[in-house]
Short mmCIF file of C-alpha atoms and ligand atoms in Angstrom, two decimals:
data_model
loop_
_atom_site.label_atom_id
_atom_site.label_comp_id
_atom_site.label_asym_id
_atom_site.label_seq_id
_atom_site.Cartn_x
_atom_site.Cartn_y
_atom_site.Cartn_z
CA MET A 134 73.67 -1.79 30.89
CA ASP A 135 73.26 1.97 30.73
CA LYS A 136 73.84 4.35 33.61
CA ASN A 137 70.22 4.50 34.73
CA GLU A 138 69.76 0.78 34.66
CA LEU A 139 72.93 0.28 36.67
CA TRP A 140 72.02 2.94 39.19
CA ASN A 141 68.45 1.65 39.60
CA ARG A 142 69.75 -1.81 40.37
CA CYS A 143 72.17 -0.30 42.84
CA LEU A 144 69.35 1.59 44.50
CA GLU A 145 67.39 -1.60 45.05
CA LEU A 146 70.30 -3.22 46.84
CA ILE A 147 71.13 -0.06 48.73
CA GLU A 148 67.60 0.23 50.04
CA GLU A 149 67.91 -3.25 51.51
CA ARG A 150 71.22 -2.37 53.04
CA VAL A 151 70.51 0.99 54.62
CA GLY A 152 66.81 0.65 55.40
CA LYS A 153 63.94 2.76 54.16
CA GLY A 154 64.48 5.82 56.34
CA ALA A 155 68.06 6.49 55.31
CA PHE A 156 67.29 5.43 51.77
CA ASP A 157 64.47 7.91 51.23
CA LEU A 158 66.45 10.61 52.85
CA TRP A 159 69.83 10.32 51.22
CA PHE A 160 69.60 8.06 48.17
CA ARG A 161 66.30 8.59 46.43
CA PRO A 162 67.32 12.05 45.20
CA ILE A 163 70.62 10.82 43.68
CA LYS A 164 70.79 10.44 39.91
CA ALA A 165 73.31 8.75 37.67
CA LYS A 166 74.73 11.57 35.63
CA GLN A 167 77.32 9.91 33.46
CA MET A 168 78.96 6.56 32.93
CA LYS A 169 81.99 6.00 30.80
CA GLU A 170 84.34 3.07 30.91
CA ASP A 171 85.01 2.58 34.58
CA GLN A 172 83.82 5.93 35.82
CA LEU A 173 80.39 6.65 37.23
CA ILE A 174 79.32 10.16 38.09
CA LEU A 175 76.48 10.54 40.56
CA GLU A 176 74.58 13.75 40.89
CA MET A 177 73.43 15.04 44.26
CA PRO A 178 70.87 17.81 44.89
CA ASN A 179 73.36 19.90 46.87
CA ARG A 180 76.73 19.84 48.58
CA PHE A 181 75.33 18.59 51.89
CA TYR A 182 74.10 15.42 50.26
CA ARG A 183 77.53 14.93 48.79
CA GLU A 184 79.15 15.61 52.13
CA TRP A 185 77.10 13.04 53.98
CA VAL A 186 76.84 10.35 51.32
CA GLU A 187 80.49 10.53 50.34
CA GLU A 188 81.58 10.42 53.95
CA ASN A 189 79.30 7.65 55.13
CA TYR A 190 78.32 5.57 52.17
CA SER A 191 80.97 5.76 49.45
CA GLN A 192 82.44 2.39 50.37
CA MET A 193 79.03 0.77 50.30
CA ILE A 194 78.20 2.35 46.93
CA ASN A 195 81.51 1.10 45.55
CA ASP A 196 80.83 -2.40 46.80
CA THR A 197 77.31 -2.41 45.39
CA VAL A 198 78.44 -1.28 41.96
CA ARG A 199 81.16 -3.92 41.96
CA GLU A 200 78.66 -6.57 42.94
CA ILE A 201 76.43 -5.72 40.01
CA THR A 202 79.03 -5.10 37.32
CA GLY A 203 81.79 -7.37 38.51
CA ARG A 204 84.38 -4.62 38.31
CA ASP A 205 85.65 -1.61 40.17
CA PHE A 206 84.38 1.81 39.23
CA ASP A 207 85.81 5.17 40.01
CA ILE A 208 82.73 6.78 41.52
CA ARG A 209 82.53 10.54 41.66
CA PHE A 210 80.01 12.79 43.26
CA ARG A 211 78.78 15.92 41.67
CA VAL A 212 76.40 18.60 42.85
CA SER A 213 73.60 19.66 40.52
CA VAL A 214 73.17 23.21 41.72
CA LYS A 215 75.65 25.93 41.03
CA GLN A 216 78.19 26.32 43.78
CA ASP A 217 79.98 29.47 44.68
CA THR A 218 83.68 29.59 44.00
CA GLU A 219 84.69 29.30 47.64
CA GLU A 220 82.73 26.07 48.05
CA LYS A 221 84.25 24.72 44.86
CA ARG A 222 87.73 25.65 46.00
CA GLN A 223 87.27 23.97 49.36
CA TYR A 224 85.97 20.79 47.87
CA ALA A 225 88.71 20.70 45.25
CA GLN A 226 91.30 21.14 47.99
CA PHE A 227 89.78 18.33 49.99
CA THR A 228 89.67 15.85 47.10
CA GLN A 229 93.19 16.80 46.09
CA LYS A 230 94.46 16.07 49.59
CA LYS A 231 92.60 12.82 49.66
CA ARG A 232 94.03 11.74 46.31
CA ALA A 233 97.55 12.72 47.31
CA LEU A 234 97.22 10.54 50.41
CA ARG A 235 95.82 7.64 48.39
CA GLN A 236 98.74 7.87 46.02
CA ARG A 237 101.03 7.29 48.95
CA GLY A 238 98.86 4.36 49.91
CA VAL A 239 97.45 6.13 52.94
CA TYR A 240 93.74 5.74 53.51
CA LEU A 241 93.28 8.59 55.92
CA ASN A 242 90.45 11.07 55.79
CA PRO A 243 92.16 14.48 55.52
CA LYS A 244 89.15 16.08 57.21
CA TYR A 245 89.92 14.51 60.55
CA THR A 246 92.40 16.93 62.03
CA PHE A 247 93.17 18.23 65.50
CA ASP A 248 91.90 21.63 64.38
CA GLY A 249 88.49 20.17 63.71
CA PHE A 250 88.31 18.32 67.00
CA VAL A 251 86.45 19.95 69.87
CA VAL A 252 87.99 19.25 73.25
CA GLY A 253 85.80 18.85 76.32
CA PRO A 254 86.01 17.00 79.63
CA SER A 255 84.79 13.78 77.97
CA ASN A 256 87.71 13.52 75.57
CA ALA A 257 90.41 15.85 76.93
CA PHE A 258 92.65 13.07 78.16
CA ALA A 259 92.52 11.07 74.93
CA HIS A 260 93.03 14.26 72.95
CA ALA A 261 96.08 15.29 74.97
CA ALA A 262 97.60 11.83 74.59
CA ALA A 263 96.93 11.81 70.85
CA LEU A 264 98.52 15.22 70.46
CA LYS A 265 101.62 14.13 72.37
CA VAL A 266 101.97 11.01 70.28
CA SER A 267 101.65 12.97 67.06
CA GLU A 268 104.40 15.33 68.16
CA SER A 269 106.87 12.62 69.07
CA PRO A 270 105.76 9.30 67.62
CA GLY A 271 107.26 6.17 69.07
CA THR A 272 108.70 7.78 72.16
CA VAL A 273 106.01 8.74 74.65
CA TYR A 274 103.14 6.32 74.87
CA ASN A 275 103.45 3.09 73.01
CA PRO A 276 100.97 1.78 72.20
CA LEU A 277 98.35 4.44 72.64
CA PHE A 278 95.06 2.62 73.10
CA ILE A 279 91.94 4.77 72.71
CA TYR A 280 88.55 3.33 73.53
CA GLY A 281 84.97 4.58 73.71
CA GLY A 282 81.44 4.12 72.37
CA VAL A 283 80.22 4.42 68.80
CA GLY A 284 80.44 7.81 67.13
CA LEU A 285 82.40 9.49 69.90
CA GLY A 286 85.45 10.45 67.86
CA LYS A 287 87.91 7.55 67.98
CA THR A 288 88.44 7.40 64.23
CA HIS A 289 88.65 11.17 64.11
CA LEU A 290 91.29 11.28 66.81
CA ILE A 291 93.55 8.53 65.53
CA SER A 292 93.26 9.91 62.00
CA ALA A 293 94.26 13.31 63.34
CA ILE A 294 97.46 11.73 64.63
CA GLY A 295 98.19 10.39 61.15
CA ASN A 296 97.37 13.63 59.38
CA HIS A 297 99.45 15.65 61.78
CA ILE A 298 102.47 13.39 61.39
CA LEU A 299 102.23 13.34 57.60
CA ASP A 300 102.01 17.12 57.66
CA LYS A 301 104.96 17.73 59.93
CA MET A 302 107.12 14.73 59.11
CA PRO A 303 106.29 13.82 55.55
CA ASP A 304 109.08 11.27 55.31
CA LEU A 305 107.56 8.97 57.87
CA LYS A 306 105.59 6.00 56.67
CA VAL A 307 102.11 5.98 58.14
CA ILE A 308 99.46 3.32 57.76
CA TYR A 309 95.86 3.73 58.84
CA VAL A 310 93.89 0.51 58.67
CA GLN A 311 90.58 -0.76 59.98
CA SER A 312 91.10 -4.07 61.72
CA GLU A 313 88.62 -5.73 59.35
CA GLN A 314 90.73 -4.62 56.42
CA PHE A 315 93.81 -5.94 58.17
CA THR A 316 92.02 -9.27 58.63
CA ASN A 317 91.15 -9.39 54.93
CA GLU A 318 94.76 -8.73 54.05
CA VAL A 319 95.96 -11.51 56.31
CA VAL A 320 93.45 -13.97 54.88
CA SER A 321 94.32 -13.05 51.35
CA ALA A 322 98.07 -13.22 52.04
CA ILE A 323 97.70 -16.70 53.47
CA ARG A 324 95.62 -17.85 50.54
CA HIS A 325 97.95 -16.44 47.89
CA ASP A 326 101.10 -17.30 49.73
CA ARG A 327 102.15 -13.68 50.13
CA MET A 328 102.93 -13.43 53.80
CA THR A 329 106.35 -11.99 53.09
CA GLU A 330 104.83 -8.99 51.35
CA LEU A 331 102.38 -8.48 54.16
CA LYS A 332 105.12 -8.58 56.77
CA GLU A 333 107.19 -6.21 54.72
CA LYS A 334 104.28 -3.81 54.47
CA TYR A 335 103.34 -3.68 58.13
CA ARG A 336 106.67 -4.16 59.83
CA THR A 337 108.41 -1.30 58.09
CA VAL A 338 106.05 1.49 59.05
CA ASP A 339 106.87 4.32 61.40
CA VAL A 340 103.32 4.75 62.58
CA LEU A 341 100.61 2.11 62.56
CA LEU A 342 97.09 3.31 63.26
CA ILE A 343 94.71 0.41 63.65
CA ASP A 344 91.03 1.24 64.05
CA ASP A 345 88.33 -0.82 65.79
CA ILE A 346 90.62 -3.58 66.98
CA GLN A 347 87.68 -5.38 68.64
CA PHE A 348 86.92 -6.96 65.26
CA ILE A 349 89.93 -9.24 65.43
CA ALA A 350 88.23 -11.18 68.20
CA ASN A 351 87.97 -14.84 67.21
CA LYS A 352 90.30 -14.46 64.25
CA THR A 353 93.24 -16.60 65.22
CA SER A 354 95.62 -16.06 62.32
CA THR A 355 94.97 -12.36 62.28
CA GLN A 356 95.75 -12.12 65.97
CA GLU A 357 98.88 -14.14 65.49
CA GLU A 358 100.06 -11.89 62.70
CA PHE A 359 99.15 -8.75 64.57
CA PHE A 360 100.99 -9.97 67.65
CA HIS A 361 104.22 -10.36 65.68
CA THR A 362 103.71 -7.09 63.86
CA PHE A 363 103.17 -5.40 67.18
CA ASN A 364 106.32 -6.85 68.70
CA SER A 365 108.40 -5.99 65.70
CA LEU A 366 107.24 -2.38 65.64
CA TYR A 367 107.50 -2.03 69.37
CA GLU A 368 111.10 -3.22 69.39
CA GLN A 369 111.97 -0.73 66.68
CA GLN A 370 110.27 1.99 68.74
CA LYS A 371 107.72 2.64 66.05
CA GLN A 372 104.43 4.16 67.10
CA ILE A 373 101.35 1.98 67.43
CA VAL A 374 97.92 3.53 67.97
CA ILE A 375 94.91 1.32 68.53
CA SER A 376 91.22 2.15 68.85
CA SER A 377 88.49 -0.03 70.22
CA ASP A 378 84.89 0.25 71.29
CA ARG A 379 85.81 -1.17 74.73
CA PRO A 380 88.82 -1.48 77.04
CA PRO A 381 91.28 -4.33 76.39
CA LYS A 382 90.11 -6.50 79.25
CA GLU A 383 86.57 -6.51 77.89
CA ILE A 384 87.51 -7.62 74.40
CA GLN A 385 86.53 -11.25 74.25
CA ASP A 386 88.22 -13.99 72.33
CA VAL A 387 91.51 -12.22 72.05
CA THR A 388 94.56 -14.01 73.38
CA ASP A 389 95.86 -12.84 76.73
CA ARG A 390 99.30 -12.12 75.38
CA LEU A 391 97.78 -9.69 72.87
CA LYS A 392 95.59 -8.05 75.49
CA SER A 393 98.59 -7.53 77.69
CA ARG A 394 100.37 -5.84 74.76
CA PHE A 395 97.45 -3.44 74.44
CA THR A 396 97.92 -2.26 77.98
CA MET A 397 101.68 -1.76 77.82
CA GLY A 398 101.45 1.89 76.90
CA LEU A 399 98.67 4.30 77.69
CA LEU A 400 94.95 3.60 77.85
CA ALA A 401 92.72 6.59 77.19
CA ASP A 402 88.96 6.54 77.08
CA ILE A 403 86.45 8.83 75.43
CA GLN A 404 83.19 9.37 77.27
CA PRO A 405 79.88 10.66 75.90
CA PRO A 406 80.08 14.46 75.58
CA SER A 407 78.37 16.89 77.91
CA PHE A 408 75.72 19.29 76.66
CA GLU A 409 78.28 22.11 76.41
CA THR A 410 80.69 20.00 74.39
CA LYS A 411 77.91 18.94 72.05
CA LEU A 412 76.95 22.56 71.59
CA ALA A 413 80.54 23.48 70.76
CA ILE A 414 80.68 20.61 68.27
CA VAL A 415 77.51 21.80 66.55
CA TYR A 416 79.03 25.25 66.11
CA LYS A 417 82.34 23.79 64.93
CA LYS A 418 80.66 21.60 62.33
CA ALA A 419 78.45 24.49 61.21
CA GLU A 420 81.55 26.58 60.68
CA LEU A 421 83.21 23.82 58.67
CA LEU A 422 80.06 23.38 56.59
CA ASN A 423 79.80 27.09 56.15
CA ILE A 424 76.23 27.34 57.38
CA VAL A 425 74.43 29.50 59.90
CA VAL A 426 72.78 27.68 62.79
CA PRO A 427 70.64 29.80 65.13
CA HIS A 428 71.31 29.39 68.81
CA ASP A 429 67.97 27.76 69.65
CA VAL A 430 68.53 25.13 66.95
CA ALA A 431 72.05 24.40 68.19
CA GLU A 432 70.69 23.96 71.70
CA TYR A 433 67.88 21.79 70.48
CA LEU A 434 70.33 19.48 68.72
CA ALA A 435 72.78 19.39 71.60
CA MET A 436 69.99 18.66 74.03
CA ARG A 437 68.07 16.12 72.06
CA VAL A 438 70.72 14.07 70.29
CA LYS A 439 71.76 11.93 73.16
CA SER A 440 75.38 10.96 72.84
CA ASN A 441 76.44 9.92 69.38
CA ILE A 442 78.31 12.71 67.63
CA ARG A 443 77.93 11.13 64.25
CA ASP A 444 74.15 11.39 64.67
CA LEU A 445 74.52 14.98 65.78
CA GLU A 446 76.43 15.73 62.62
CA GLY A 447 73.90 13.80 60.56
CA CYS A 448 71.09 15.98 61.92
CA LEU A 449 73.00 19.12 61.15
CA ILE A 450 73.80 18.10 57.60
CA LYS A 451 70.22 17.02 57.06
CA LEU A 452 69.07 20.45 58.15
CA ALA A 453 71.58 22.09 55.86
CA ALA A 454 70.42 19.89 52.96
CA HIS A 455 66.83 20.80 53.73
CA SER A 456 67.49 24.49 53.97
CA SER A 457 69.48 24.46 50.77
CA LEU A 458 66.72 22.64 48.87
CA SER A 459 63.90 24.79 50.17
CA GLY A 460 65.78 28.08 50.13
CA LEU A 461 64.64 28.75 53.70
CA PRO A 462 66.99 29.52 56.56
CA ILE A 463 67.49 26.91 59.26
CA SER A 464 65.02 27.43 62.11
CA LEU A 465 63.79 25.58 65.17
CA GLU A 466 60.53 24.81 63.45
CA MET A 467 62.35 23.37 60.46
CA ALA A 468 64.53 21.33 62.80
CA ARG A 469 61.53 19.91 64.65
CA HIS A 470 59.86 18.98 61.42
CA ALA A 471 62.81 17.77 59.36
CA LEU A 472 64.34 15.74 62.14
CA ARG A 473 61.19 14.15 63.47
CA ASP A 474 62.26 10.65 62.49
CA MET A 475 65.76 11.14 63.90
CA ILE A 476 64.73 12.89 67.10
CA PRO A 477 61.53 11.46 68.51
CA GLU A 478 59.32 14.01 70.22
CA GLU A 479 59.87 13.76 73.90
CA HIS A 480 56.88 12.42 75.76
CA ARG A 481 56.08 14.73 78.61
CA PRO A 482 55.43 12.92 81.84
CA ILE A 483 51.81 12.87 82.95
CA THR A 484 51.44 15.04 86.04
CA VAL A 485 48.48 16.15 88.12
CA ASP A 486 48.92 19.63 86.68
CA ARG A 487 48.49 18.36 83.16
CA ILE A 488 45.55 16.20 84.14
CA LEU A 489 43.80 19.15 85.77
CA LYS A 490 44.43 21.25 82.70
CA VAL A 491 42.99 18.68 80.31
CA VAL A 492 40.00 17.97 82.56
CA SER A 493 39.27 21.66 82.98
CA GLU A 494 39.24 22.10 79.20
CA PHE A 495 36.91 19.17 78.64
CA PHE A 496 34.48 20.17 81.35
CA GLY A 497 34.72 23.90 80.89
CA VAL A 498 35.67 24.53 84.52
CA LYS A 499 38.61 26.31 86.08
CA VAL A 500 41.73 24.49 87.27
CA GLN A 501 41.65 26.48 90.46
CA ASP A 502 38.10 25.29 91.15
CA LEU A 503 39.21 21.69 90.73
CA ARG A 504 41.89 22.29 93.31
CA SER A 505 39.42 23.97 95.67
CA LYS A 506 36.77 22.42 97.88
CA LYS A 507 33.86 23.81 95.84
CA LYS A 508 30.94 21.43 95.60
CA THR A 509 28.84 22.41 92.57
CA LYS A 510 27.71 19.43 90.52
CA GLU A 511 29.98 19.98 87.48
CA ILE A 512 33.02 20.64 89.58
CA VAL A 513 32.49 17.56 91.71
CA LEU A 514 32.22 15.34 88.65
CA ALA A 515 35.22 16.95 86.94
CA ARG A 516 37.24 16.58 90.12
CA GLN A 517 36.32 12.92 90.38
CA VAL A 518 37.42 12.38 86.80
CA ALA A 519 40.72 14.10 87.53
CA MET A 520 41.25 11.79 90.49
CA TYR A 521 40.39 8.77 88.40
CA LEU A 522 42.82 9.80 85.66
CA ALA A 523 45.57 10.47 88.19
CA ARG A 524 45.00 6.99 89.60
CA GLN A 525 45.16 5.42 86.14
CA LEU A 526 48.01 7.41 84.66
CA THR A 527 50.40 8.36 87.45
CA ASP A 528 52.30 6.49 90.14
CA LEU A 529 51.02 8.79 92.88
CA SER A 530 49.51 7.30 96.02
CA LEU A 531 45.81 7.78 96.80
CA GLY A 532 46.77 10.19 99.57
CA ASP A 533 48.91 12.31 97.26
CA ILE A 534 46.23 12.43 94.61
CA GLY A 535 43.69 13.62 97.17
CA LYS A 536 46.03 16.23 98.56
CA ASN A 537 46.70 17.67 95.10
CA ILE A 538 43.10 17.66 93.95
CA GLY A 539 40.79 19.47 96.29
CA GLY A 540 42.67 18.65 99.51
CA LYS A 541 40.81 15.35 100.01
CA ASP A 542 41.81 12.20 101.83
CA HIS A 543 42.48 8.82 100.26
CA ALA A 544 38.96 7.49 100.95
CA THR A 545 37.52 10.31 98.83
CA VAL A 546 39.81 9.30 95.99
CA ILE A 547 38.67 5.67 96.21
CA TYR A 548 35.07 6.81 96.21
CA ALA A 549 35.70 9.10 93.21
CA CYS A 550 37.28 6.27 91.23
CA ARG A 551 34.28 4.01 91.93
CA GLN A 552 31.85 6.72 90.88
CA VAL A 553 33.69 7.26 87.62
CA GLU A 554 33.91 3.52 86.90
CA ALA A 555 30.17 3.18 87.48
CA LYS A 556 29.31 6.13 85.25
CA LYS A 557 31.65 4.83 82.58
CA ALA A 558 29.87 1.44 82.59
CA GLN A 559 26.48 3.10 82.12
CA ASP A 560 27.22 5.97 79.82
CA GLU A 561 28.94 5.36 76.52
CA SER A 562 29.51 8.99 75.65
CA PHE A 563 31.12 9.54 79.04
CA GLU A 564 33.38 6.57 78.36
CA ARG A 565 34.43 8.13 75.04
CA ILE A 566 35.24 11.42 76.75
CA LEU A 567 37.44 9.60 79.22
CA GLU A 568 39.21 7.81 76.42
CA SER A 569 39.94 10.96 74.50
CA MET A 570 41.31 12.65 77.62
CA ILE A 571 43.61 9.69 78.21
CA LYS A 572 44.75 9.79 74.63
CA LYS A 573 45.46 13.46 74.84
CA LEU A 574 47.50 13.06 78.01
CA LYS A 575 49.47 10.13 76.63
CA GLU A 576 50.36 11.94 73.44
CA GLY A 577 51.87 14.75 75.46
P1 ADP B 164 83.99 6.60 66.27
O1 ADP B 164 85.17 6.21 65.43
O2 ADP B 164 84.33 6.73 67.72
O3 ADP B 164 82.78 5.77 66.04
P2 ADP B 164 84.16 8.99 64.68
O4 ADP B 164 85.56 9.37 64.93
O5 ADP B 164 83.87 8.37 63.37
O6 ADP B 164 83.59 8.07 65.86
O7 ADP B 164 83.27 10.28 64.91
C1 ADP B 164 81.96 10.41 64.37
C2 ADP B 164 81.77 11.81 63.87
O8 ADP B 164 81.77 12.70 64.97
C3 ADP B 164 82.91 12.27 62.96
O9 ADP B 164 82.37 13.01 61.89
C4 ADP B 164 83.75 13.16 63.84
O10 ADP B 164 84.34 14.21 63.10
C5 ADP B 164 82.73 13.69 64.82
N1 ADP B 164 83.33 13.97 66.13
C6 ADP B 164 83.45 13.12 67.16
N2 ADP B 164 84.04 13.72 68.21
C7 ADP B 164 84.28 15.00 67.84
C8 ADP B 164 84.86 16.13 68.48
N3 ADP B 164 85.29 16.07 69.75
N4 ADP B 164 84.96 17.28 67.80
C9 ADP B 164 84.51 17.33 66.53
N5 ADP B 164 83.95 16.32 65.86
C10 ADP B 164 83.83 15.15 66.50
MG1 MG B 165 85.35 4.65 64.08
#
């Protein structure tokens, strides 16, 4: 199999896995650049592709390649365009850090630091607790249990604890593990009769960071093993940090004794960020990515990406990728266009004001005449149509509709609606006009 054949087969599987939207966006432009022995080099159009794909999909790409070839590849990402020396230096520094950590058996992302974490009211408490723990592990809050919704910074925060400790106290043994990975290790240890090694590995650490603990629900042996690991570390006053997408009492199918362990130290939640915090995060990420984001674009993102910070970052990187490919600076117009499948256009509510505006355009009359009591033939008809549309498309009462359109009472509105219905039944072109006005109003 040559590199293109391998990569094309990967792409097929990847498309199934990530769905068409993400596939077209991030994977279609990737090419297999080189394959030798167990190394595969993938080429990305620019550094933003690399940033996003490496961060979010490298594990999946690894798994896919292994599935097809039956062996593990060292997969590297390269950027096809020329990079300036500063960008190269930064990336080299990042990969070097990552490799150094891996060599020590630590699977932490070096990017997730306290410096890169924006503090706001939604996460201040969890942040303060994490900082405390990283300054004196094992002594203040044990365990520290951080919970909150998807993409709100749990992994970032618990990784920052690990990175900080490794930085300041390099002799300490730190393990970061996703609870699924921990489960796999337990299963494999049982199968291959290697429980002693597993115990040795996890019960001799100084800091255990376990991410997304909710996934051990239902897994009896894993819970059993984790319970003993927990007790052993706790007795030795070693730091345990746990993250979860929900508070301990809401994690189902976890034994009560384990749940009660989770609540022995400090519980800290992370809430969805406010608009201001999101704005600050956009600027922080832009700074880290070394890109310029105009204020209106930053506000647009902070306003329109509801609560998930990973999505916020995805939008920003997509914009950066777009701008870098097209050579155009990031602008609001570009953002609206490039992010249309990630940020649906907001549907404006249908109001009497909008109805009057649309009706006035169709009938060539003035809005203020529709609101008045004028009784010329065109205005009366247009006003009746406006009343009819308001009846069909808003929740307003008959009385309110009348008041807003020509200062009429509810009987006039009922009469208007009947007139319009009757005309619609007789006159096909009138019916079509009504339909196109409705369409226009519904599309915002
Ligand atoms: P979770 O583990 O809660 O699903 P992550 O920690 O993976 O979320 O965060 C998703 C993305 O959002 C990461 O890239 C992270 O850096 C970013 N992020 C989340 N919260 C913040 C924050 N307060 N400041 C900066 N970046 C943040
Ligand atoms: Mg996470």
